[in-house]
PDB file of C-alpha atoms in Angstrom:
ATOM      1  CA  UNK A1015      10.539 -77.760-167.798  1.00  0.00           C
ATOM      2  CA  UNK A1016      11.518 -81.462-167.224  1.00  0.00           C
ATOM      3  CA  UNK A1017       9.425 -84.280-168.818  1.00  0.00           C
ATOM      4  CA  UNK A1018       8.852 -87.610-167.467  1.00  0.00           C
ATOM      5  CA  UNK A1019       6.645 -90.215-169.327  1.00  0.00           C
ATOM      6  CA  UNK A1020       4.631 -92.289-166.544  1.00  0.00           C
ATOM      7  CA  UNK A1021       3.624 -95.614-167.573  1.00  0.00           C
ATOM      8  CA  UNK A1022       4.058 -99.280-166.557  1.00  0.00           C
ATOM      9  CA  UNK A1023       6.405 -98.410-163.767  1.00  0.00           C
ATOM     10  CA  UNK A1024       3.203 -98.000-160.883  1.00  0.00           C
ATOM     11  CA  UNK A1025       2.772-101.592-161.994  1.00  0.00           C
ATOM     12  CA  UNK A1026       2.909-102.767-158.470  1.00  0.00           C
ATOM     13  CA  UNK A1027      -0.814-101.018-158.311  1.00  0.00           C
ATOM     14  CA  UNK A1028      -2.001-103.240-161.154  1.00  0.00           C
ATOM     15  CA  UNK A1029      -3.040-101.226-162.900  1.00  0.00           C
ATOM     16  CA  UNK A1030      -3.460-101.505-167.041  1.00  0.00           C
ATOM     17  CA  UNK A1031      -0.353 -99.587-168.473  1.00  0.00           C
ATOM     18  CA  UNK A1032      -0.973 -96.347-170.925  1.00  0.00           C
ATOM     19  CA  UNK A1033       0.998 -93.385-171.288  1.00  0.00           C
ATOM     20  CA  UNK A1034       0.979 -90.103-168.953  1.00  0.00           C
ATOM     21  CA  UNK A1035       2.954 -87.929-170.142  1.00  0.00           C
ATOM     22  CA  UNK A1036       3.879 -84.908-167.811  1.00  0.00           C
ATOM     23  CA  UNK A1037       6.110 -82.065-168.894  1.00  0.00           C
ATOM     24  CA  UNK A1038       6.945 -79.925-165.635  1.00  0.00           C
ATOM     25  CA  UNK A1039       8.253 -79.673-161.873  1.00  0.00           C
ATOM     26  CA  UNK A1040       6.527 -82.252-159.428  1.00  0.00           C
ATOM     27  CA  UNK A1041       7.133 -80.255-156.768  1.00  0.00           C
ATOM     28  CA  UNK A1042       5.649 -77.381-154.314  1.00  0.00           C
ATOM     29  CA  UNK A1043       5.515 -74.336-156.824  1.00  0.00           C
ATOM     30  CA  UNK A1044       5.759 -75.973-159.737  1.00  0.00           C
ATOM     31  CA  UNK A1045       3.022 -76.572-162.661  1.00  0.00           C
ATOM     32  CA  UNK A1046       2.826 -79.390-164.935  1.00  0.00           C
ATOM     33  CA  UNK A1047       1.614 -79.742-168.699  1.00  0.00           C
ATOM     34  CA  UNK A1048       0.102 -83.659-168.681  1.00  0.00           C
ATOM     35  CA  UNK A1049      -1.381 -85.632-171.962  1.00  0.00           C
ATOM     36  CA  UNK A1050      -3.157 -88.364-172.403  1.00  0.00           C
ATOM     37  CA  UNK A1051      -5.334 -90.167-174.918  1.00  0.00           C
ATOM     38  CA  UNK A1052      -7.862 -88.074-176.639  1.00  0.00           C
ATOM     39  CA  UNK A1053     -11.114 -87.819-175.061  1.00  0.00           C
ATOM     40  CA  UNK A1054      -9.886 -88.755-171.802  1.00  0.00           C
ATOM     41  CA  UNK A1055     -11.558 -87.763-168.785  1.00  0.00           C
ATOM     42  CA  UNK A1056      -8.630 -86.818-165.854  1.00  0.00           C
ATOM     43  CA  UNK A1057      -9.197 -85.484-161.958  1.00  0.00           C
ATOM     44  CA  UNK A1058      -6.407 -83.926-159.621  1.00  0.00           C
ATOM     45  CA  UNK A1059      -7.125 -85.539-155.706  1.00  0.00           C
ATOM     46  CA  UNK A1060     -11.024 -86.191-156.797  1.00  0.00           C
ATOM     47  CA  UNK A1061     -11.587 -82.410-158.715  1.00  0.00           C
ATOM     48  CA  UNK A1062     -12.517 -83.230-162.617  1.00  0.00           C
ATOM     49  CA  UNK A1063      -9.753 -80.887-164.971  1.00  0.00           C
ATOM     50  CA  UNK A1064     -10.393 -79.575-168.324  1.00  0.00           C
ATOM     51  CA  UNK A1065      -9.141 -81.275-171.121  1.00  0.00           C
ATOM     52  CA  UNK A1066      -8.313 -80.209-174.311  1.00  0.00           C
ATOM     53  CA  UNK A1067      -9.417 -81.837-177.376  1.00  0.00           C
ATOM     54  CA  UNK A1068      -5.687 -82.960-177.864  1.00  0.00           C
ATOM     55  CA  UNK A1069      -5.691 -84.612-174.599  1.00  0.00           C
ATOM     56  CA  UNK A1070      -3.363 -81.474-172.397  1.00  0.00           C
ATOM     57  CA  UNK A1071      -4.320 -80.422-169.141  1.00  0.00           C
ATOM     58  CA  UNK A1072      -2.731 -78.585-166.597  1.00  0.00           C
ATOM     59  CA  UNK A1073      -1.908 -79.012-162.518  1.00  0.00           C
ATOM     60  CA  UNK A1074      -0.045 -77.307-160.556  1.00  0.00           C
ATOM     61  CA  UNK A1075       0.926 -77.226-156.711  1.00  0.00           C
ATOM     62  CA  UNK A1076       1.256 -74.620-153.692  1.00  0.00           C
ATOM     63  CA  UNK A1077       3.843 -73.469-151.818  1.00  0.00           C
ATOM     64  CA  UNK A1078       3.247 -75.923-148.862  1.00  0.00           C
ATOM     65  CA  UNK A1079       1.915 -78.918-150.560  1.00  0.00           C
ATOM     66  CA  UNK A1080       1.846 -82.085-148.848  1.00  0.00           C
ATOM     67  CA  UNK A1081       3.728 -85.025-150.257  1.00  0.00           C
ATOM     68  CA  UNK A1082       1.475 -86.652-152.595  1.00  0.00           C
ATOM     69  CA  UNK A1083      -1.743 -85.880-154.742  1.00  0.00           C
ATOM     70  CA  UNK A1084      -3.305 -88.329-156.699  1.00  0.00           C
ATOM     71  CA  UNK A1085      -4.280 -87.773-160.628  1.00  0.00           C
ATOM     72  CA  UNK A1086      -6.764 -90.242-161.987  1.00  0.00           C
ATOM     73  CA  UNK A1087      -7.914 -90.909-165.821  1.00  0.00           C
ATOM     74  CA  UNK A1088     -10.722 -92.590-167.558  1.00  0.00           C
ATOM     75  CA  UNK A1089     -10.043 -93.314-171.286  1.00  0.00           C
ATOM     76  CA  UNK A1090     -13.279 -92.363-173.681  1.00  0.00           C
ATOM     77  CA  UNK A1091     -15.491 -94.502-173.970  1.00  0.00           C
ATOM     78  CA  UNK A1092     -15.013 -96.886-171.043  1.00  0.00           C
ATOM     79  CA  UNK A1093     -15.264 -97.359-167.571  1.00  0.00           C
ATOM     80  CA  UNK A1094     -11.459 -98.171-166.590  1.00  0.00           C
ATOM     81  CA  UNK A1095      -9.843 -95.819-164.446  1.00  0.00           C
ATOM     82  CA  UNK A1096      -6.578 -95.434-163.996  1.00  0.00           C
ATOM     83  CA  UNK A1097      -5.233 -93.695-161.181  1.00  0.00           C
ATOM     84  CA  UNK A1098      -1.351 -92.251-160.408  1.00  0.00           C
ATOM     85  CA  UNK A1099       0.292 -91.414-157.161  1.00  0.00           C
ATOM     86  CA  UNK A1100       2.267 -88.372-157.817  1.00  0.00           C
ATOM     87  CA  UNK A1101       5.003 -87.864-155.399  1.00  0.00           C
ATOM     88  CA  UNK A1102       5.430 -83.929-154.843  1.00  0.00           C
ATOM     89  CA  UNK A1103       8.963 -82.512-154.017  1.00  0.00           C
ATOM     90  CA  UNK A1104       9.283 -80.667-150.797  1.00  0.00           C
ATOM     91  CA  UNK A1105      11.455 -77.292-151.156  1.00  0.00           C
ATOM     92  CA  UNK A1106      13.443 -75.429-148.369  1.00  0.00           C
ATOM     93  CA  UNK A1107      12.561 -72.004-148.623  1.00  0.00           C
ATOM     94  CA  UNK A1108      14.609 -68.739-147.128  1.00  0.00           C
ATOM     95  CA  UNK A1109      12.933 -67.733-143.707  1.00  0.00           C
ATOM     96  CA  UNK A1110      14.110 -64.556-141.864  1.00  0.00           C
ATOM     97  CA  UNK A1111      13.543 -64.379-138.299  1.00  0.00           C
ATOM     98  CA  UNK A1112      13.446 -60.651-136.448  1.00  0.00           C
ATOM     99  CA  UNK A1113      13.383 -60.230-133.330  1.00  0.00           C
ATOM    100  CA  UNK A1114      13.385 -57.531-130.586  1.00  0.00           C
ATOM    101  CA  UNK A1115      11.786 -55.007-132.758  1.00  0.00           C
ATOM    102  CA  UNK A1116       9.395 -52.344-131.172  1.00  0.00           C
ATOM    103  CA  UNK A1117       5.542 -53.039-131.468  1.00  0.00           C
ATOM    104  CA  UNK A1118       4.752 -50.499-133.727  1.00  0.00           C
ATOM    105  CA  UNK A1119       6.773 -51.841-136.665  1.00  0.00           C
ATOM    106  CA  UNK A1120       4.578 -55.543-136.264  1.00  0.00           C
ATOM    107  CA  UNK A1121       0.858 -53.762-136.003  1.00  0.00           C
ATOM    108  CA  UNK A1122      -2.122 -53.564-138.199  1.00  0.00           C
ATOM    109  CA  UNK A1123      -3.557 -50.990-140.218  1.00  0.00           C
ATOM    110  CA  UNK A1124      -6.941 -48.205-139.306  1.00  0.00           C
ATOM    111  CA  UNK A1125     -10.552 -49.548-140.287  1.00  0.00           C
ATOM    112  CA  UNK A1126     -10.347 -47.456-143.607  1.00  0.00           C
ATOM    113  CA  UNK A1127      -7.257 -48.921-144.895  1.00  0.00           C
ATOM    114  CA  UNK A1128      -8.456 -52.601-144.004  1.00  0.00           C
ATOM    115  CA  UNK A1129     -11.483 -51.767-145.888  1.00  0.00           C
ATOM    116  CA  UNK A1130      -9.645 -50.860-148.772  1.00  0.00           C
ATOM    117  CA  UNK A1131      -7.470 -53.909-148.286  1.00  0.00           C
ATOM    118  CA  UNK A1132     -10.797 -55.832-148.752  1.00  0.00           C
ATOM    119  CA  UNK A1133     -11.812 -54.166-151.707  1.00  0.00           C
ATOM    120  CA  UNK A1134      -8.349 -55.047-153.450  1.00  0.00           C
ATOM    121  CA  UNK A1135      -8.755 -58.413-152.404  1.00  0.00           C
ATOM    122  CA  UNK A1136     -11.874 -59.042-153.678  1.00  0.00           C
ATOM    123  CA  UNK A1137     -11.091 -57.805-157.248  1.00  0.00           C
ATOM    124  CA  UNK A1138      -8.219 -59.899-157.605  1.00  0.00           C
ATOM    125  CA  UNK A1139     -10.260 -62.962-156.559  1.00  0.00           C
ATOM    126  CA  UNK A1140     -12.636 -62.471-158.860  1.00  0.00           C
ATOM    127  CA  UNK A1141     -10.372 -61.725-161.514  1.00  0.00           C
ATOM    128  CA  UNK A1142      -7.835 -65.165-160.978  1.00  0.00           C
ATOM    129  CA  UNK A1143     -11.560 -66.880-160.932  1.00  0.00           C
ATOM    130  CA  UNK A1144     -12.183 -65.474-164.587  1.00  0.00           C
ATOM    131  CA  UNK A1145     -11.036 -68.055-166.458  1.00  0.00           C
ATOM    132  CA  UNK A1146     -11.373 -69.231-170.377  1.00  0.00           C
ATOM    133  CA  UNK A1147     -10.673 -72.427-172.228  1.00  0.00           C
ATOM    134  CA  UNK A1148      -7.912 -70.858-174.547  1.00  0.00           C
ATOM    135  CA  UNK A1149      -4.770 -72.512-174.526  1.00  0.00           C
ATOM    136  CA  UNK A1150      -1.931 -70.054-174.459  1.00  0.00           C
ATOM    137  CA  UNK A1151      -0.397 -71.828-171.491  1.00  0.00           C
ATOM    138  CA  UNK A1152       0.721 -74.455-173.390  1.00  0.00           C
ATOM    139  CA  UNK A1153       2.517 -71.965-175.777  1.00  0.00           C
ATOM    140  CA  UNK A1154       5.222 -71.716-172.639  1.00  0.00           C
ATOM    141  CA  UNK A1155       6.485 -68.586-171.139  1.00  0.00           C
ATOM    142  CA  UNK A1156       8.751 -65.973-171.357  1.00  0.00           C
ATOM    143  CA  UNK A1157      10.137 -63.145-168.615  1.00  0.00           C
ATOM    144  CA  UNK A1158       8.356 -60.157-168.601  1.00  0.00           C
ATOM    145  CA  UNK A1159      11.486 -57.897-167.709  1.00  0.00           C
ATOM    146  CA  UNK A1160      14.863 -58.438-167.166  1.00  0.00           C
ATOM    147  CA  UNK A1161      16.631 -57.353-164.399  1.00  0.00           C
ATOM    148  CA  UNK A1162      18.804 -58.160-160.614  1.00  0.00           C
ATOM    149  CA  UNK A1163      16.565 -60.860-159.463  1.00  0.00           C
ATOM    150  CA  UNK A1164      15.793 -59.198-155.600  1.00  0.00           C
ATOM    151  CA  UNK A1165      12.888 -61.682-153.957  1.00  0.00           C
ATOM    152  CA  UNK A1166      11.975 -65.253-154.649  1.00  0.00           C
ATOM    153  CA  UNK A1167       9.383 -67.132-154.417  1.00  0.00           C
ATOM    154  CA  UNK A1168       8.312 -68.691-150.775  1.00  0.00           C
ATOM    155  CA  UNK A1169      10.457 -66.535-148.554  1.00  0.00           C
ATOM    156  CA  UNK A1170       9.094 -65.192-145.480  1.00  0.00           C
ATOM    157  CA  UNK A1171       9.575 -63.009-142.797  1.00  0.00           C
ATOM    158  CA  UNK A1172       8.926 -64.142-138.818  1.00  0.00           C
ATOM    159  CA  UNK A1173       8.963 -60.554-136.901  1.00  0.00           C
ATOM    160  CA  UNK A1174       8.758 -60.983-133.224  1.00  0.00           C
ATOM    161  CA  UNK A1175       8.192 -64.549-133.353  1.00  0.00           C
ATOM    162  CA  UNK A1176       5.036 -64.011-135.720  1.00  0.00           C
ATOM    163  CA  UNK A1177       5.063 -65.779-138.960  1.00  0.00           C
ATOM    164  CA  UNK A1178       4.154 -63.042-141.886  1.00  0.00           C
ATOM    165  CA  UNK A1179       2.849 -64.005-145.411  1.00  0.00           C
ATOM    166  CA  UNK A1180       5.061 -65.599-147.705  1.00  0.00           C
ATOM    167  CA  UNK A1181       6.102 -63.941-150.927  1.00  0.00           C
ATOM    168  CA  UNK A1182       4.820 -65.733-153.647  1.00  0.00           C
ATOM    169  CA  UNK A1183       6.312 -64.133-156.630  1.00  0.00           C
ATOM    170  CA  UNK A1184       9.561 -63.709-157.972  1.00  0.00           C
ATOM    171  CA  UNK A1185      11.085 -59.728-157.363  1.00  0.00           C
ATOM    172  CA  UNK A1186      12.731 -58.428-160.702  1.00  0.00           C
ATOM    173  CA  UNK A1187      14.623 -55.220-159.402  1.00  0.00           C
ATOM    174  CA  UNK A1188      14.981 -52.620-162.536  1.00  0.00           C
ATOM    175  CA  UNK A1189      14.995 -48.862-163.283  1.00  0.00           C
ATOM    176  CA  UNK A1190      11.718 -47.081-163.379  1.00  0.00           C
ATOM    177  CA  UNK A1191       9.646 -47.321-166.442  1.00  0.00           C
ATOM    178  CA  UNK A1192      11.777 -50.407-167.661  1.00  0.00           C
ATOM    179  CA  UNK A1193       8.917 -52.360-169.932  1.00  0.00           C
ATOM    180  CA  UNK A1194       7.245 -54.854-168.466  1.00  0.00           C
ATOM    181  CA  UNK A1195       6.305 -57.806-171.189  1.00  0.00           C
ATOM    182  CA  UNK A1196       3.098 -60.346-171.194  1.00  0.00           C
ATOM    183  CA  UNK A1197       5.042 -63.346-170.238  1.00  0.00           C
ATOM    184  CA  UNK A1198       2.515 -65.486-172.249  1.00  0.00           C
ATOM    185  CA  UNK A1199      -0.407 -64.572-174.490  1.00  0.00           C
ATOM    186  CA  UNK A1200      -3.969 -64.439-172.809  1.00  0.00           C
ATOM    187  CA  UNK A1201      -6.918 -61.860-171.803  1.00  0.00           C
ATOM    188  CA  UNK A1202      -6.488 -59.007-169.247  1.00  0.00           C
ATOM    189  CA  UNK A1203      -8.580 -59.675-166.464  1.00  0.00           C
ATOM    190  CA  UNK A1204      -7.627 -56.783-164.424  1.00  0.00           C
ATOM    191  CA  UNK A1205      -5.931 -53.553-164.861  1.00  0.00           C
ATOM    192  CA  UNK A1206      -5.922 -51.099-161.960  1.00  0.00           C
ATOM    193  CA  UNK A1207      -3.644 -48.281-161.108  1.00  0.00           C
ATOM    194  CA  UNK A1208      -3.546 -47.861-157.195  1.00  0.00           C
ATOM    195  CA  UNK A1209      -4.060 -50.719-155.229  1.00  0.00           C
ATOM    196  CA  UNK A1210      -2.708 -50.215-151.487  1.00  0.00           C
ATOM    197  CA  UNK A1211      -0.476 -53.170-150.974  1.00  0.00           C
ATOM    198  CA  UNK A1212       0.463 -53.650-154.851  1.00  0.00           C
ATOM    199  CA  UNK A1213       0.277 -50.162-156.832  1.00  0.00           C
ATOM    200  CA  UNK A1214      -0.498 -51.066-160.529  1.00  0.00           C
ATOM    201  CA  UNK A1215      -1.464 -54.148-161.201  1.00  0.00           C
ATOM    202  CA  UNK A1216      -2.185 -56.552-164.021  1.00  0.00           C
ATOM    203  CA  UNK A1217      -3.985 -59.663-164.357  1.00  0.00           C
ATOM    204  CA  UNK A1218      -3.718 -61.969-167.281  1.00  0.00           C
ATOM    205  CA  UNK A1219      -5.480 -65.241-168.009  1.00  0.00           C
ATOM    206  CA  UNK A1220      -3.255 -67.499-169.836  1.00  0.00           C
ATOM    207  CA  UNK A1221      -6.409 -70.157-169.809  1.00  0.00           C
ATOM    208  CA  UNK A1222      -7.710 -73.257-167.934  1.00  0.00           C
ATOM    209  CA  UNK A1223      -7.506 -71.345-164.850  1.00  0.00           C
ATOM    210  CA  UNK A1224      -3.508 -70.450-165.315  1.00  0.00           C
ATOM    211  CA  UNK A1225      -3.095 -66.914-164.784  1.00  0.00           C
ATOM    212  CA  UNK A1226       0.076 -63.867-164.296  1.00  0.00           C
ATOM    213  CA  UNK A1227      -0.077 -61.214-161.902  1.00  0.00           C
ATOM    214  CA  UNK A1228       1.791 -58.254-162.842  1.00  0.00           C
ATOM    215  CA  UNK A1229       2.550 -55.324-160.056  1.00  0.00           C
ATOM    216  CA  UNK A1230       4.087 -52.445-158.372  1.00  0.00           C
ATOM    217  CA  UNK A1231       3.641 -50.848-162.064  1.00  0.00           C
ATOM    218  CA  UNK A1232       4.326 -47.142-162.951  1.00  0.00           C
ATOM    219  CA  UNK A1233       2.158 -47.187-165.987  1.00  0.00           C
ATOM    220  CA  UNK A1234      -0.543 -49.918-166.629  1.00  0.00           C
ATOM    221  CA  UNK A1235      -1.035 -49.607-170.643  1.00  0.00           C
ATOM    222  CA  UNK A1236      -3.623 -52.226-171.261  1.00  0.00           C
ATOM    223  CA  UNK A1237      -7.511 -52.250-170.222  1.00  0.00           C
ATOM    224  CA  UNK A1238      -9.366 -55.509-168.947  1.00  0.00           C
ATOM    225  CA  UNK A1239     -10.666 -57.674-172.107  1.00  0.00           C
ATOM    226  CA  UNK A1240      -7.718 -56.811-174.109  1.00  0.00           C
ATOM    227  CA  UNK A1241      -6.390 -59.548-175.728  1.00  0.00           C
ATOM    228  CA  UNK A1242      -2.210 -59.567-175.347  1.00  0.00           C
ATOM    229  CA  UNK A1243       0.242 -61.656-177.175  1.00  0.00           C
ATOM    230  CA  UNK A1244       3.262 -62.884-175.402  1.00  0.00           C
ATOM    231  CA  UNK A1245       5.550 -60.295-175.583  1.00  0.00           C
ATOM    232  CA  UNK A1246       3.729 -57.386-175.847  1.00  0.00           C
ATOM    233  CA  UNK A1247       3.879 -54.253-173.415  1.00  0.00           C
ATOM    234  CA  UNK A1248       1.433 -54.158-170.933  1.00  0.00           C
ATOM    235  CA  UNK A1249       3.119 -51.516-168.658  1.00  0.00           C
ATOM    236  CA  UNK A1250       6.099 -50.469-166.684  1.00  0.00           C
ATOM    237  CA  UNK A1251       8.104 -51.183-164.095  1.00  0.00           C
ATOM    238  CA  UNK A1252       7.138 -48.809-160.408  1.00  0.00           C
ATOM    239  CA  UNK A1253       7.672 -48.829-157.158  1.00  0.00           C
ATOM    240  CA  UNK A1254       4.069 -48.477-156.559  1.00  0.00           C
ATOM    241  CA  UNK A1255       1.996 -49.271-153.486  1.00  0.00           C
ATOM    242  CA  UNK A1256       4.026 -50.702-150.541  1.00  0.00           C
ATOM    243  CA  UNK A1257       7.497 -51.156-152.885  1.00  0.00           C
ATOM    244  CA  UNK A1258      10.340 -49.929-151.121  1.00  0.00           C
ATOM    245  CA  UNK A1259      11.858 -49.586-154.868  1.00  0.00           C
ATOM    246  CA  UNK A1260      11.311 -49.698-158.271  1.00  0.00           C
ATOM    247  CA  UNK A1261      11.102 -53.477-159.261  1.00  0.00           C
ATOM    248  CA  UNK A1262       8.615 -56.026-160.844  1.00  0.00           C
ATOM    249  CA  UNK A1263       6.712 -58.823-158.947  1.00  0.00           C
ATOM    250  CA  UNK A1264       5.745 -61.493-161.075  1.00  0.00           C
ATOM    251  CA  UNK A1265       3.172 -64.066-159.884  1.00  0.00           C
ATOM    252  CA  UNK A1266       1.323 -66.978-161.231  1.00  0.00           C
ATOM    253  CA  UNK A1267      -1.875 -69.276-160.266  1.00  0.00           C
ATOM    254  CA  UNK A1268      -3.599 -72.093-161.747  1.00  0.00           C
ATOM    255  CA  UNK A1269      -6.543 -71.219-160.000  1.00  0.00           C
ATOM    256  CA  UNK A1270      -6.413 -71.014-155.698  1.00  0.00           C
ATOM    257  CA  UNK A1271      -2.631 -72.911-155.964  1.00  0.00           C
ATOM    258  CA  UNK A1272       0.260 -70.584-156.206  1.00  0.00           C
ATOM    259  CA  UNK A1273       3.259 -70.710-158.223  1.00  0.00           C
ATOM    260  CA  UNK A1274       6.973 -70.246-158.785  1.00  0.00           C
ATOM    261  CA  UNK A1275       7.243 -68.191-162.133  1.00  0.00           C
ATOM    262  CA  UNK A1276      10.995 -69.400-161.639  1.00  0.00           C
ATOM    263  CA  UNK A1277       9.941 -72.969-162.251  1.00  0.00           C
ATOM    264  CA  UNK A1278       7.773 -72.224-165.071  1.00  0.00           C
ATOM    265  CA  UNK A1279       9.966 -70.004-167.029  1.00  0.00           C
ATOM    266  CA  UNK A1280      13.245 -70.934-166.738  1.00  0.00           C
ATOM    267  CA  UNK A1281      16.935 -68.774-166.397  1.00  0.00           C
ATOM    268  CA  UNK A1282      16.455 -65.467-167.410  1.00  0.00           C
ATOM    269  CA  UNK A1283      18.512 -64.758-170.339  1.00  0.00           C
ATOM    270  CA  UNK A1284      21.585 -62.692-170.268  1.00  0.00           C
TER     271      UNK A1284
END
């Protein structure tokens, strides 16, 4: 991750000058490790963050974040506030456009399989919303498999002229029951076997609202509340639910603001 130390340089703001430091990709995807001063109280566009007792927090930023957010701190113990424009990098991302295809290939699905849909949905919400205060994020991350790298991060597909959902992981294309590896250490939030659109699926929370999704899994090894280090197993590699082949798909949140694994992690090593 790249590290920038933000101090006296927004002095045309006049603002008093004390170290930010932020360790991480300004841009749309990418999540940030800051510090500052012990005790420190620090909001992302007006929403308080936690803080650790050594002064780290964590932001991060969506696939189609706008230009700027603003982070603001108040040292302990005093009223001064501080606040920093952040400029946020727009990316390019690979669109696909489709056209002429027949209308069945571009419908929807029957009542019972959007119901199910639903029911997916709902327990992965509720599982990227259960969040602790431990601090493995800070511990970085590793890949979880290795592999041909077959779908990035904010590619999408426009099928008869209508725009369809972005891909927000990364696609790590390898053999069937390949391990798949906790890319950081944290607490399984959700383990499930057969949802429709993602097969089995994972959930880890790294902490402070920073969380992996694992899926398309043959085997899911671990249970929710089980404690992983970084590293260890916590299934397979599938083609499970709506995979057209066996391959991984990584994602990660800090909590409703997608990520780029790819900008967290780093090149995958030979």
């Amino acid at each position: 991750m790249r590290k920038s130390v933000i101090a006296a340089a927004l002095a045309l703001f006049s603002m008093p000058a004390s170290a930010l430091e932020l360790d991480g990709d300004l841009s749309q995807g990418g999540m940030v490790i800051g510090t500052v001063e012990p005790g420190s109280e620090v909001s992302l566009d007006g929403d308080m963050l936690p803080v650790t007792e050594e002064g780290k927090f964590v932001i991060g930023f969506g696939r189609d974040h706008g230009p700027t957010a603003l982070l603001a701190v108040m040292k302990d113990g005093t009223d001064e506030q501080e606040v920093w424009p952040l400029e946020i990098a727009r990316r390019d991302y690979d669109i696909q456009r489709i056209d002429g295809l027949p209308p069945g290939k571009v419908g929807g699905f029957s009542a019972a399989t959007l119901k199910r849909i639903r029911a997916d949905n709902a327990q992965v919400a509720a599982a990227r919303r259960d969040t602790g205060r431990d601090e493995h994020f800070l511990s970085g991350f590793i890949w979880p498999t290795k592999g041909r790298i077959s779908g990035v991060y904010g590619s999408q597909r426009v099928l008869n002229g209508e725009p369809r959902r972005p891909h927000f992981g990364i696609d790590i294309a390898a053999p069937t029951g390949t391990p798949v590896l906790s890319p950081a250490a944290g607490t399984v939030r959700l383990a499930e076997s057969d949802h429709f659109f993602t097969g089995g699926i994972v959930i880890i929370d790294h902490g402070f609202a920073v969380n992996s999704t694992l899926f398309h899994l043959h085997s899911v090894d671990v249970e929710v509340g089980q404690v992983v280090a970084q590293g260890e197993q916590i299934g397979t590699v599938g083609a499970t639910g709506r995979a057209t082949g066996p391959h991984l798909d990584w994602r990660m949140n800090w909590g409703k603001q997608r990520l780029d694994p790819q900008l967290v992690v780093g090149p995958m090593p030979q």
